[in-house]
C-alpha cells in the first residue's frame, strides 16, 4: 500500500470499525463491527491470562496523594494526567487523577492485603479504559487519549528471582497472544532512558507497520522493589523477617487491534485471522429468477452444518448483486466465502473463496463441507501468520555502520546493529540519526565487532527504527 496512514484511516471508516468524529481529540466510538473484533481479541487475551491470573476491577479515579507517592513514576506521567477537580459545583478537597495506568490505584490495596509469604504471589489483571493526555500527534487506536482496551496485569512476589521469572512468563503470554493474532514482533530490552517510569527494566514488543515505522504493542516491566518501598508492600518471609515485595506489571492496548488490521490488511480492505473475525465465512446464495428456493434450502443446510462445528457463519441474503456482496465481505475481511447458484446446485458443486489467496475452490456438495471449511480456516490462519513473519524478515537489515541509517530507515527498514550499550553513546546515536533505539534484541553476545558510533567493543545486537 502506497500511503499507510491514509489507508489505515480509511479502513477504520469503510470497514466500520470505529468512528473518529467524536468531538474530543484522541477519543473515538467503537462501532458494532469493530466492537466484535475487539471482543474476539479480548477473548483470546482473557483465555490466556485466566490460566494463571485473577481478573479484577479497580476504580478509575486515584487520589492525588497516591499518584504522587512514587516520585519517578509520577514524573513520567505528570504531563499526561487528566484531573477531576470538581464534584458538581464544589471544588474537591483533593484532586483525583483519572488513571493513566493503575499502579497507584492497585498498590495501596496490595499493601493492605500482603502480610506473609503465604499471601504471595498475587497475579491480577484488569481490562479497562485509561486516559493519557498525549501531546504527540494522536491517531485512532495507535495513539489515543482514551485507551479503551488497556489490559494490564500486575504481580507481586516474594523473591527477585520469582519476579524475573514472571517477566519471562509475561513475555511468553504475549508471544502466544500475538501469534494467535498472526502479528510478527520484535522483542527488545528498552534502553534505560526509555523504560517505564519506576521500572528496573522494560521488555517491549514492537511490530513493523507497513510503512516501516515500528509500533510498540506490549511491554513487560520488572518493577523490583521500588513500588513496594513506596507503598509499603511488605511480607513476613519464611525466616520471620519483614521484606519488601518484588513486583512486575505488563500491558497491551488498542494497538494490538491496530497491529492486526495493519499487518493483514491490503488494497481490498481489511483481512482478519479467523479467530478475530466476527464471522469466519459468508454464505452467498446466488439467486436468479429460477431455482431460488432450492439454493436457499441448501445454503441453510450448509449453514447449520457449519454452525454445528462451531464455525461462525453469516448468510448474506440482501437483494443486491452478488458482486457487491463479494466486495463488501472482502472489505470487512471475512476469511472465507461460500457461493452457491442454481447451476452449481444442478452440478452438485459450490465455490469456496479464500480472502487471503483469492483462490476459488470448487467443492462437491457430497464432501463434508464443515470439515473442509474448518481445515481451510486453519490454513488461512497459518498463511496470514507466515506472511506477516516473512514481511518482517524482509524489513530487517543488519549493518556494521550507521552512516546512512536515516536513509535506510526511510526506505522502510529497521536496522539491527552491534552496540556497546552505553547510555551516552545511545543518546548520541538517536540524536544524530533522528531515530529511536528500540532496545537490545540480543543481550551480551560474543562478538569481535565494534560499536559503529564510539568504536568500543560491542556487547549487544540492538534495533534502531522510526517509531510511532
Ligand atoms: C504500563 N502499567 O502502563 P505502558 N494509545 C494506545 N496505546 C498506548 C498508548 C496510547 N496513548 N500509550 C501506551 N499504549 C504498565 C504496564 C500497567 C501495564 C500501549 O505500560 O505505559 C503501548 O502498547 O508501556 C504500551 O506498551 C502499553 O499500552 C502499556 O503501556
Tab-separated table of C-alpha atoms and ligand atoms in Angstrom:
chain	number	residue	atom	x	y	z
A	1	UNK	CA	0.000	0.000	0.000
A	2	UNK	CA	1.294	3.408	-1.026
A	3	UNK	CA	0.234	5.562	1.847
A	4	UNK	CA	-0.268	3.545	5.001
A	5	UNK	CA	-1.610	6.400	7.134
A	6	UNK	CA	-4.311	7.194	4.644
A	7	UNK	CA	-5.124	3.508	4.121
A	8	UNK	CA	-5.424	2.972	7.882
A	9	UNK	CA	-7.638	5.989	8.360
A	10	UNK	CA	-9.933	4.911	5.507
A	11	UNK	CA	-10.167	1.284	6.564
A	12	UNK	CA	-11.379	2.169	10.056
A	13	UNK	CA	-14.182	4.130	8.478
A	14	UNK	CA	-15.011	1.932	5.474
A	15	UNK	CA	-14.961	-1.358	7.391
A	16	UNK	CA	-16.996	0.333	10.155
A	17	UNK	CA	-14.546	-0.331	12.951
A	18	UNK	CA	-14.564	2.980	14.733
A	19	UNK	CA	-15.898	6.458	14.140
A	20	UNK	CA	-13.249	9.008	14.987
A	21	UNK	CA	-15.511	12.023	14.627
A	22	UNK	CA	-16.278	12.087	18.342
A	23	UNK	CA	-15.788	15.711	19.400
A	24	UNK	CA	-12.810	15.092	21.706
A	25	UNK	CA	-9.364	14.689	20.196
A	26	UNK	CA	-7.927	11.217	20.697
A	27	UNK	CA	-11.264	9.611	21.597
A	28	UNK	CA	-13.429	7.548	19.249
A	29	UNK	CA	-16.541	5.402	19.170
A	30	UNK	CA	-16.306	1.653	18.666
A	31	UNK	CA	-18.882	0.704	16.016
A	32	UNK	CA	-20.684	-2.659	16.172
A	33	UNK	CA	-18.357	-4.412	13.703
A	34	UNK	CA	-15.240	-3.033	15.367
A	35	UNK	CA	-16.601	-3.911	18.781
A	36	UNK	CA	-16.958	-7.541	17.739
A	37	UNK	CA	-13.330	-7.613	16.610
A	38	UNK	CA	-12.348	-6.066	19.938
A	39	UNK	CA	-14.413	-8.656	21.785
A	40	UNK	CA	-12.775	-11.515	19.877
A	41	UNK	CA	-9.328	-10.061	20.620
A	42	UNK	CA	-10.142	-9.819	24.301
A	43	UNK	CA	-11.472	-13.345	24.359
A	44	UNK	CA	-8.091	-14.627	23.145
A	45	UNK	CA	-6.385	-12.392	25.676
A	46	UNK	CA	-8.561	-13.415	28.623
A	47	UNK	CA	-8.279	-17.124	27.815
A	48	UNK	CA	-4.502	-16.765	28.055
A	49	UNK	CA	-4.389	-14.623	31.191
A	50	UNK	CA	-7.061	-16.599	33.030
A	51	UNK	CA	-4.698	-19.563	33.133
A	52	UNK	CA	-2.770	-18.015	35.980
A	53	UNK	CA	-4.166	-14.558	36.785
A	54	UNK	CA	-7.307	-13.363	38.564
A	55	UNK	CA	-9.381	-10.790	36.705
A	56	UNK	CA	-10.288	-7.807	38.888
A	57	UNK	CA	-11.585	-4.259	38.610
A	58	UNK	CA	-10.261	-1.185	40.384
A	59	UNK	CA	-11.709	2.341	40.415
A	60	UNK	CA	-10.994	4.805	37.613
A	61	UNK	CA	-10.012	7.617	39.973
A	62	UNK	CA	-6.812	7.846	42.004
A	63	UNK	CA	-6.295	10.296	44.883
A	64	UNK	CA	-3.582	12.833	44.113
A	65	UNK	CA	-1.706	11.735	47.231
A	66	UNK	CA	-1.353	8.146	45.989
A	67	UNK	CA	-0.423	9.124	42.446
A	68	UNK	CA	2.243	11.484	43.752
A	69	UNK	CA	3.824	8.957	46.131
A	70	UNK	CA	6.175	7.247	43.720
A	71	UNK	CA	8.439	10.090	42.539
A	72	UNK	CA	9.876	8.640	39.319
A	73	UNK	CA	6.543	7.204	38.283
A	74	UNK	CA	4.635	10.442	38.750
A	75	UNK	CA	7.333	12.404	36.962
A	76	UNK	CA	6.933	10.113	33.971
A	77	UNK	CA	3.214	10.733	33.804
A	78	UNK	CA	2.814	14.299	35.114
A	79	UNK	CA	2.205	15.845	31.702
A	80	UNK	CA	-0.290	13.178	30.704
A	81	UNK	CA	-2.731	13.007	33.601
A	82	UNK	CA	-6.312	14.247	33.357
A	83	UNK	CA	-7.632	15.554	36.662
A	84	UNK	CA	-11.068	15.643	38.252
A	85	UNK	CA	-11.194	18.815	40.314
A	86	UNK	CA	-14.913	19.346	40.960
A	87	UNK	CA	-17.875	17.375	42.257
A	88	UNK	CA	-20.754	19.309	40.733
A	89	UNK	CA	-20.163	22.958	41.634
A	90	UNK	CA	-17.938	22.186	44.573
A	91	UNK	CA	-14.186	22.143	44.274
A	92	UNK	CA	-12.835	18.885	45.701
A	93	UNK	CA	-10.551	18.988	48.739
A	94	UNK	CA	-8.245	16.625	46.941
A	95	UNK	CA	-7.827	16.424	43.187
A	96	UNK	CA	-8.493	12.993	41.695
A	97	UNK	CA	-6.422	11.648	38.831
A	98	UNK	CA	-8.087	9.693	36.051
A	99	UNK	CA	-5.869	6.602	35.820
A	100	UNK	CA	-3.169	6.812	33.137
A	101	UNK	CA	-2.290	3.262	34.294
A	102	UNK	CA	-3.192	1.591	37.594
A	103	UNK	CA	-0.053	1.022	39.681
A	104	UNK	CA	-1.017	3.757	42.128
A	105	UNK	CA	-4.631	2.540	42.285
A	106	UNK	CA	-3.673	-1.056	42.978
A	107	UNK	CA	-0.578	-0.940	45.104
A	108	UNK	CA	-2.053	0.790	48.177
A	109	UNK	CA	-4.510	-2.137	48.224
A	110	UNK	CA	-1.713	-4.695	47.821
A	111	UNK	CA	-0.139	-3.097	50.879
A	112	UNK	CA	-3.311	-3.944	52.866
A	113	UNK	CA	-3.559	-7.483	51.556
A	114	UNK	CA	0.027	-8.693	51.688
A	115	UNK	CA	1.128	-9.809	55.170
A	116	UNK	CA	3.038	-13.012	54.830
A	117	UNK	CA	4.817	-15.038	52.163
A	118	UNK	CA	1.761	-17.267	52.065
A	119	UNK	CA	-0.233	-14.345	50.571
A	120	UNK	CA	2.131	-14.376	47.601
A	121	UNK	CA	2.270	-14.453	44.675
A	122	UNK	CA	-0.567	-12.160	43.644
A	123	UNK	CA	-1.317	-12.150	39.920
A	124	UNK	CA	-4.140	-9.880	38.859
A	125	UNK	CA	-5.254	-8.280	35.636
A	126	UNK	CA	-7.952	-5.901	34.510
A	127	UNK	CA	-9.232	-4.688	31.159
A	128	UNK	CA	-10.175	-1.049	31.499
A	129	UNK	CA	-10.016	2.324	29.842
A	130	UNK	CA	-7.155	4.588	30.840
A	131	UNK	CA	-6.549	8.195	29.909
A	132	UNK	CA	-3.337	9.838	28.789
A	133	UNK	CA	-3.166	13.408	27.612
A	134	UNK	CA	-0.859	12.561	24.721
A	135	UNK	CA	0.829	15.566	23.187
A	136	UNK	CA	2.280	13.735	20.178
A	137	UNK	CA	0.046	13.509	17.096
A	138	UNK	CA	-2.930	11.295	18.010
A	139	UNK	CA	-4.152	8.523	15.716
A	140	UNK	CA	-7.147	6.230	16.185
A	141	UNK	CA	-6.189	3.006	18.014
A	142	UNK	CA	-2.488	3.809	17.692
A	143	UNK	CA	-2.043	6.844	19.891
A	144	UNK	CA	-5.227	7.731	21.706
A	145	UNK	CA	-6.045	9.798	24.731
A	146	UNK	CA	-8.647	7.366	25.963
A	147	UNK	CA	-7.086	3.919	25.716
A	148	UNK	CA	-10.269	1.879	25.619
A	149	UNK	CA	-8.665	-1.549	25.701
A	150	UNK	CA	-5.965	-1.272	28.334
A	151	UNK	CA	-5.316	-4.815	29.516
A	152	UNK	CA	-2.921	-4.552	32.428
A	153	UNK	CA	-1.507	-7.284	34.643
A	154	UNK	CA	0.175	-6.709	37.996
A	155	UNK	CA	2.020	-9.304	40.039
A	156	UNK	CA	3.626	-9.431	43.494
A	157	UNK	CA	6.306	-11.940	44.512
A	158	UNK	CA	8.404	-12.989	47.456
A	159	UNK	CA	11.751	-13.027	45.647
A	160	UNK	CA	13.626	-11.154	42.994
A	161	UNK	CA	14.201	-14.366	41.043
A	162	UNK	CA	10.486	-15.106	41.005
A	163	UNK	CA	9.705	-11.607	39.692
A	164	UNK	CA	12.325	-12.004	36.944
A	165	UNK	CA	10.739	-15.333	36.045
A	166	UNK	CA	7.333	-13.672	35.886
A	167	UNK	CA	8.733	-11.199	33.345
A	168	UNK	CA	9.636	-14.209	31.193
A	169	UNK	CA	6.142	-15.646	31.705
A	170	UNK	CA	4.631	-12.303	30.658
A	171	UNK	CA	6.740	-12.362	27.504
A	172	UNK	CA	5.652	-15.932	26.722
A	173	UNK	CA	1.993	-14.995	27.215
A	174	UNK	CA	2.256	-12.076	24.828
A	175	UNK	CA	4.097	-14.221	22.276
A	176	UNK	CA	1.162	-16.622	22.301
A	177	UNK	CA	-1.279	-13.736	22.106
A	178	UNK	CA	0.361	-12.087	19.085
A	179	UNK	CA	0.883	-15.483	17.449
A	180	UNK	CA	-2.846	-16.064	17.616
A	181	UNK	CA	-3.393	-12.661	16.035
A	182	UNK	CA	-0.824	-13.515	13.353
A	183	UNK	CA	1.219	-10.426	14.210
A	184	UNK	CA	5.012	-10.545	13.795
A	185	UNK	CA	7.035	-8.895	16.544
A	186	UNK	CA	10.473	-7.925	17.742
A	187	UNK	CA	11.295	-8.224	21.423
A	188	UNK	CA	13.846	-5.937	22.991
A	189	UNK	CA	15.025	-4.629	26.304
A	190	UNK	CA	14.295	-0.921	26.213
A	191	UNK	CA	17.214	1.448	26.767
A	192	UNK	CA	17.336	2.857	30.307
A	193	UNK	CA	16.109	6.249	29.111
A	194	UNK	CA	13.011	4.676	27.620
A	195	UNK	CA	11.934	2.278	30.357
A	196	UNK	CA	8.602	2.539	32.161
A	197	UNK	CA	8.731	5.242	34.859
A	198	UNK	CA	9.648	3.428	38.072
A	199	UNK	CA	10.698	0.132	36.466
A	200	UNK	CA	14.066	-1.576	36.847
A	201	UNK	CA	13.875	-2.675	33.248
A	202	UNK	CA	11.318	-2.852	30.471
A	203	UNK	CA	10.940	-5.557	27.848
A	204	UNK	CA	8.931	-4.453	24.837
A	205	UNK	CA	7.229	-5.937	21.802
A	206	UNK	CA	7.310	-3.886	18.611
A	207	UNK	CA	5.760	-4.688	15.281
A	208	UNK	CA	6.845	-3.166	11.994
A	209	UNK	CA	3.979	-1.345	10.335
A	210	UNK	CA	3.608	-1.429	6.522
A	211	UNK	CA	5.378	1.944	6.224
A	212	UNK	CA	8.416	0.619	8.104
A	213	UNK	CA	7.780	2.551	11.313
A	214	UNK	CA	7.604	0.421	14.420
A	215	UNK	CA	4.719	0.329	16.871
A	216	UNK	CA	5.171	-0.702	20.495
A	217	UNK	CA	2.390	-3.217	21.068
A	218	UNK	CA	3.171	-4.575	24.533
A	219	UNK	CA	5.502	-4.031	27.445
A	220	UNK	CA	6.575	-6.163	30.392
A	221	UNK	CA	8.200	-4.362	33.291
A	222	UNK	CA	10.258	-5.638	36.199
A	223	UNK	CA	9.459	-3.172	38.968
A	224	UNK	CA	11.891	-4.609	41.507
A	225	UNK	CA	11.109	-3.300	44.994
A	226	UNK	CA	10.685	0.361	44.028
A	227	UNK	CA	6.896	0.485	44.316
A	228	UNK	CA	6.879	-1.913	47.270
A	229	UNK	CA	9.064	0.544	49.187
A	230	UNK	CA	6.864	3.486	48.240
A	231	UNK	CA	3.577	1.756	49.017
A	232	UNK	CA	4.818	-0.303	51.968
A	233	UNK	CA	4.104	-3.689	50.434
A	234	UNK	CA	5.926	-5.939	52.889
A	235	UNK	CA	5.651	-9.561	53.891
A	236	UNK	CA	6.994	-11.795	56.598
A	237	UNK	CA	9.322	-14.280	54.946
A	238	UNK	CA	9.904	-17.875	55.982
A	239	UNK	CA	12.581	-16.765	58.457
A	240	UNK	CA	10.027	-14.411	60.075
A	241	UNK	CA	11.818	-11.301	58.770
A	242	UNK	CA	9.956	-8.452	57.104
A	243	UNK	CA	10.855	-7.871	53.497
A	244	UNK	CA	9.671	-5.627	50.697
A	245	UNK	CA	7.850	-7.482	47.932
A	246	UNK	CA	9.012	-7.757	44.324
A	247	UNK	CA	6.692	-6.694	41.528
A	248	UNK	CA	6.086	-6.821	37.816
A	249	UNK	CA	3.456	-5.353	35.529
A	250	UNK	CA	2.672	-5.754	31.881
A	251	UNK	CA	0.141	-4.430	29.432
A	252	UNK	CA	-1.277	-4.187	25.959
A	253	UNK	CA	-3.774	-1.803	24.408
A	254	UNK	CA	-5.951	-0.916	21.411
A	255	UNK	CA	-2.697	-1.060	19.492
A	256	UNK	CA	-2.946	-4.860	19.369
A	257	UNK	CA	-6.070	-4.435	17.231
A	258	UNK	CA	-4.412	-1.680	15.177
A	259	UNK	CA	-1.484	-4.030	14.546
A	260	UNK	CA	-3.756	-6.874	13.416
A	261	UNK	CA	-5.521	-4.532	10.999
A	262	UNK	CA	-2.251	-3.117	9.673
A	263	UNK	CA	-0.491	-6.487	9.391
A	264	UNK	CA	-3.109	-8.342	7.377
A	265	UNK	CA	-4.979	-5.608	5.516
A	266	UNK	CA	-4.464	-4.994	1.811
A	267	UNK	CA	-5.809	-2.943	-1.078
A	268	UNK	CA	-9.125	-4.820	-0.933
A	269	UNK	CA	-9.559	-3.786	2.686
A	270	UNK	CA	-9.486	-5.500	5.999
A	271	UNK	CA	-8.313	-9.056	6.371
A	272	UNK	CA	-8.920	-10.830	9.628
A	273	UNK	CA	-7.433	-14.005	11.025
A	274	UNK	CA	-10.283	-16.467	11.616
A	275	UNK	CA	-10.115	-16.135	15.399
A	276	UNK	CA	-10.580	-12.356	15.228
A	277	UNK	CA	-13.178	-12.210	12.516
A	278	UNK	CA	-16.737	-11.660	13.759
A	279	UNK	CA	-17.852	-14.165	11.113
A	280	UNK	CA	-15.499	-16.730	9.645
A	281	UNK	CA	-17.431	-17.495	6.479
A	282	UNK	CA	-20.123	-15.730	4.487
A	283	UNK	CA	-22.603	-17.810	2.567
A	284	UNK	CA	-23.749	-16.057	-0.586
A	285	UNK	CA	-26.714	-17.697	-2.291
A	286	UNK	CA	-26.698	-16.647	-5.936
A	287	UNK	CA	-30.302	-16.406	-6.876
A	288	UNK	CA	-31.652	-15.601	-10.309
A	289	UNK	CA	-35.253	-15.930	-11.412
A	290	UNK	CA	-35.484	-19.678	-11.067
A	291	UNK	CA	-34.260	-22.213	-8.636
A	292	UNK	CA	-34.023	-19.796	-5.701
A	293	UNK	CA	-35.811	-21.942	-3.176
A	294	UNK	CA	-33.596	-24.969	-3.662
A	295	UNK	CA	-30.453	-22.831	-3.447
A	296	UNK	CA	-31.678	-21.172	-0.266
A	297	UNK	CA	-32.600	-24.516	1.279
A	298	UNK	CA	-29.168	-25.947	0.505
A	299	UNK	CA	-27.434	-22.825	1.860
A	300	UNK	CA	-29.403	-23.058	5.096
A	301	UNK	CA	-28.479	-26.711	5.412
A	302	UNK	CA	-24.788	-25.858	4.934
A	303	UNK	CA	-25.078	-23.007	7.438
A	304	UNK	CA	-26.459	-25.382	10.057
A	305	UNK	CA	-23.728	-27.922	9.462
A	306	UNK	CA	-21.043	-25.246	9.794
A	307	UNK	CA	-22.570	-23.869	12.979
A	308	UNK	CA	-22.733	-27.353	14.424
A	309	UNK	CA	-18.944	-27.451	14.051
A	310	UNK	CA	-18.617	-24.169	15.974
A	311	UNK	CA	-17.864	-22.068	12.881
A	312	UNK	CA	-19.209	-18.500	12.914
A	313	UNK	CA	-21.337	-18.166	9.779
A	314	UNK	CA	-23.425	-15.468	8.198
A	315	UNK	CA	-25.695	-15.691	5.202
A	316	UNK	CA	-25.940	-12.609	3.030
A	317	UNK	CA	-29.458	-12.626	1.604
A	318	UNK	CA	-29.575	-8.927	0.751
A	319	UNK	CA	-31.346	-8.183	-2.511
A	320	UNK	CA	-28.266	-6.826	-4.281
A	321	UNK	CA	-25.843	-8.098	-6.919
A	322	UNK	CA	-23.548	-10.926	-5.736
A	323	UNK	CA	-20.555	-8.882	-6.932
A	324	UNK	CA	-21.419	-6.179	-4.414
A	325	UNK	CA	-21.668	-8.793	-1.651
A	326	UNK	CA	-18.239	-10.198	-2.530
A	327	UNK	CA	-16.835	-6.698	-2.444
A	328	UNK	CA	-18.417	-5.895	0.940
A	329	UNK	CA	-17.155	-9.016	2.700
A	330	UNK	CA	-13.707	-8.646	1.209
A	331	UNK	CA	-13.630	-5.136	2.603
A	332	UNK	CA	-14.755	-6.423	6.007
A	333	UNK	CA	-12.097	-9.131	5.913
A	334	UNK	CA	-14.148	-12.316	6.375
A	335	UNK	CA	-11.673	-15.163	5.734
A	336	UNK	CA	-13.908	-17.405	3.595
A	337	UNK	CA	-16.909	-17.197	1.326
A	338	UNK	CA	-19.236	-19.908	0.124
A	339	UNK	CA	-21.054	-19.306	-3.174
A	340	UNK	CA	-23.886	-21.406	-4.468
A	341	UNK	CA	-26.079	-20.777	-7.521
A	342	UNK	CA	-28.765	-22.844	-9.263
A	343	UNK	CA	-26.354	-24.140	-11.898
A	344	UNK	CA	-23.854	-25.162	-9.198
A	345	UNK	CA	-26.605	-26.966	-7.370
A	346	UNK	CA	-27.512	-28.885	-10.531
A	347	UNK	CA	-23.867	-29.863	-10.904
A	348	UNK	CA	-23.721	-30.713	-7.186
A	349	UNK	CA	-20.850	-28.258	-6.544
A	350	UNK	CA	-20.197	-24.987	-4.754
A	351	UNK	CA	-17.340	-22.496	-4.667
A	352	UNK	CA	-15.284	-21.770	-1.564
A	353	UNK	CA	-13.404	-18.484	-1.889
A	354	UNK	CA	-10.368	-17.544	0.217
A	355	UNK	CA	-9.897	-13.895	1.166
A	356	UNK	CA	-6.152	-14.363	1.716
A	357	UNK	CA	-5.057	-16.019	-1.543
A	358	UNK	CA	-8.024	-15.111	-3.720
A	359	UNK	CA	-8.269	-18.820	-4.566
A	360	UNK	CA	-11.645	-20.213	-5.640
A	361	UNK	CA	-12.011	-23.846	-4.715
A	362	UNK	CA	-14.690	-25.907	-6.413
A	363	UNK	CA	-16.154	-28.260	-3.871
A	364	UNK	CA	-18.506	-31.171	-4.318
A	365	UNK	CA	-21.644	-30.879	-2.202
A	366	UNK	CA	-21.161	-34.507	-1.253
A	367	UNK	CA	-17.996	-33.599	0.615
A	368	UNK	CA	-18.019	-32.858	4.321
A	369	UNK	CA	-18.154	-29.077	3.847
A	370	UNK	CA	-17.892	-28.236	7.547
A	371	UNK	CA	-14.690	-30.216	7.852
A	372	UNK	CA	-13.288	-28.668	4.688
A	373	UNK	CA	-14.113	-25.173	5.960
A	374	UNK	CA	-12.558	-25.771	9.313
A	375	UNK	CA	-9.365	-27.103	7.670
A	376	UNK	CA	-9.295	-24.077	5.383
A	377	UNK	CA	-9.638	-21.726	8.348
A	378	UNK	CA	-6.532	-23.290	9.870
A	379	UNK	CA	-4.694	-22.878	6.556
A	380	UNK	CA	-5.735	-19.239	6.304
A	381	UNK	CA	-4.567	-18.566	9.834
A	382	UNK	CA	-1.189	-20.158	9.173
A	383	UNK	CA	-0.792	-18.362	5.860
A	384	UNK	CA	-1.547	-14.955	7.395
A	385	UNK	CA	0.914	-15.585	10.174
A	386	UNK	CA	3.742	-16.817	7.972
A	387	UNK	CA	3.192	-13.959	5.520
A	388	UNK	CA	3.450	-11.486	8.402
A	389	UNK	CA	6.742	-13.016	9.585
A	390	UNK	CA	8.154	-13.162	6.057
A	391	UNK	CA	7.330	-9.479	5.542
A	392	UNK	CA	9.004	-8.600	8.830
A	393	UNK	CA	12.121	-10.565	7.880
A	394	UNK	CA	12.408	-8.560	4.655
A	395	UNK	CA	12.334	-5.315	6.557
A	396	UNK	CA	15.208	-6.006	8.950
A	397	UNK	CA	18.772	-5.299	7.874
A	398	UNK	CA	21.889	-5.918	9.965
A	399	UNK	CA	24.538	-3.257	9.457
A	400	UNK	CA	28.103	-2.599	10.615
A	401	UNK	CA	27.785	1.138	10.176
A	402	UNK	CA	25.106	3.684	10.983
A	403	UNK	CA	26.378	6.191	8.446
A	404	UNK	CA	23.308	6.155	6.266
A	405	UNK	CA	20.908	4.939	8.962
A	406	UNK	CA	18.190	7.521	8.335
A	407	UNK	CA	18.241	6.924	4.596
A	408	UNK	CA	17.846	3.175	5.077
A	409	UNK	CA	15.083	3.606	7.637
A	410	UNK	CA	13.307	5.989	5.257
A	411	UNK	CA	13.170	3.107	2.778
A	412	UNK	CA	11.001	1.266	5.311
A	413	UNK	CA	13.678	-0.751	7.110
A	414	UNK	CA	14.522	-1.473	10.716
A	415	UNK	CA	18.235	-1.709	11.440
A	416	UNK	CA	19.987	-4.212	13.665
A	417	UNK	CA	23.456	-3.143	14.738
A	418	UNK	CA	26.194	-4.148	17.149
A	419	UNK	CA	26.132	-1.749	20.076
A	420	UNK	CA	28.277	-1.073	23.125
A	421	UNK	CA	25.176	-0.408	25.238
A	422	UNK	CA	26.381	2.857	26.820
A	423	UNK	CA	23.701	5.403	27.545
A	424	UNK	CA	25.701	8.400	26.356
A	425	UNK	CA	26.584	6.691	23.085
A	426	UNK	CA	22.976	5.568	22.551
A	427	UNK	CA	21.542	9.002	23.089
A	428	UNK	CA	24.071	10.466	20.644
A	429	UNK	CA	23.155	7.841	18.021
A	430	UNK	CA	19.476	8.696	18.379
A	431	UNK	CA	20.090	12.391	18.086
A	432	UNK	CA	22.421	12.228	15.109
A	433	UNK	CA	20.220	9.862	13.117
A	434	UNK	CA	16.935	11.330	14.379
A	435	UNK	CA	15.782	7.768	15.053
A	436	UNK	CA	14.938	5.725	18.128
A	437	UNK	CA	16.908	2.864	19.569
A	438	UNK	CA	14.160	0.351	20.294
A	439	UNK	CA	16.437	-1.562	22.586
A	440	UNK	CA	18.617	-4.593	22.893
A	441	UNK	CA	17.350	-7.515	20.856
A	442	UNK	CA	20.159	-9.926	21.795
A	443	UNK	CA	21.942	-9.170	25.040
A	444	UNK	CA	25.585	-9.920	25.904
A	445	UNK	CA	26.607	-11.661	22.717
A	446	UNK	CA	30.095	-12.878	21.844
A	447	UNK	CA	31.376	-10.663	19.047
A	448	UNK	CA	34.542	-9.007	17.741
A	449	UNK	CA	32.524	-6.145	16.299
A	450	UNK	CA	32.966	-2.593	17.445
A	451	UNK	CA	30.220	-0.105	18.183
A	452	UNK	CA	29.748	1.885	14.952
A	453	UNK	CA	29.387	5.122	16.883
A	454	UNK	CA	32.014	5.132	19.634
A	455	UNK	CA	34.320	2.348	18.455
A	456	UNK	CA	34.252	0.499	21.788
A	457	UNK	CA	33.733	-3.283	21.782
A	458	UNK	CA	30.127	-4.141	21.012
A	459	UNK	CA	28.171	-6.171	23.548
A	460	UNK	CA	24.686	-6.432	22.127
A	461	UNK	CA	22.609	-6.546	18.986
A	462	UNK	CA	20.292	-3.567	19.136
A	463	UNK	CA	17.467	-2.264	16.976
A	464	UNK	CA	17.067	1.210	15.604
A	465	UNK	CA	13.981	2.479	13.795
A	466	UNK	CA	11.499	5.223	13.228
A	467	UNK	CA	8.720	4.758	15.739
A	468	UNK	CA	5.040	5.602	16.016
B	1	LIG	C1	2.150	0.420	31.553
B	1	LIG	N1	1.389	-0.423	33.643
B	1	LIG	O1	1.330	1.319	31.628
B	1	LIG	P1	2.972	1.192	29.197
B	1	LIG	N2	-2.547	4.803	22.850
B	1	LIG	C2	-2.597	3.475	22.608
B	1	LIG	N3	-1.829	2.587	23.238
B	1	LIG	C3	-0.959	3.031	24.153
B	1	LIG	C4	-0.843	4.392	24.467
B	1	LIG	C5	-1.694	5.311	23.771
B	1	LIG	N4	-1.685	6.606	24.019
B	1	LIG	N5	0.102	4.534	25.432
B	1	LIG	C6	0.565	3.299	25.701
B	1	LIG	N6	-0.075	2.378	24.945
B	1	LIG	C7	2.345	-0.617	32.589
B	1	LIG	C8	2.066	-1.996	32.104
B	1	LIG	C9	0.330	-1.398	33.547
B	1	LIG	C10	0.622	-2.223	32.370
B	1	LIG	C11	0.116	0.924	24.940
B	1	LIG	O2	2.959	0.265	30.485
B	1	LIG	O3	2.974	2.639	29.539
B	1	LIG	C12	1.505	0.511	24.465
B	1	LIG	O4	1.384	-0.596	23.599
B	1	LIG	O5	4.107	0.675	28.383
B	1	LIG	C13	2.187	0.108	25.742
B	1	LIG	O6	3.164	-0.859	25.525
B	1	LIG	C14	1.022	-0.453	26.579
B	1	LIG	O7	-0.060	0.419	26.253
B	1	LIG	C15	1.279	-0.439	28.068
B	1	LIG	O8	1.611	0.853	28.500
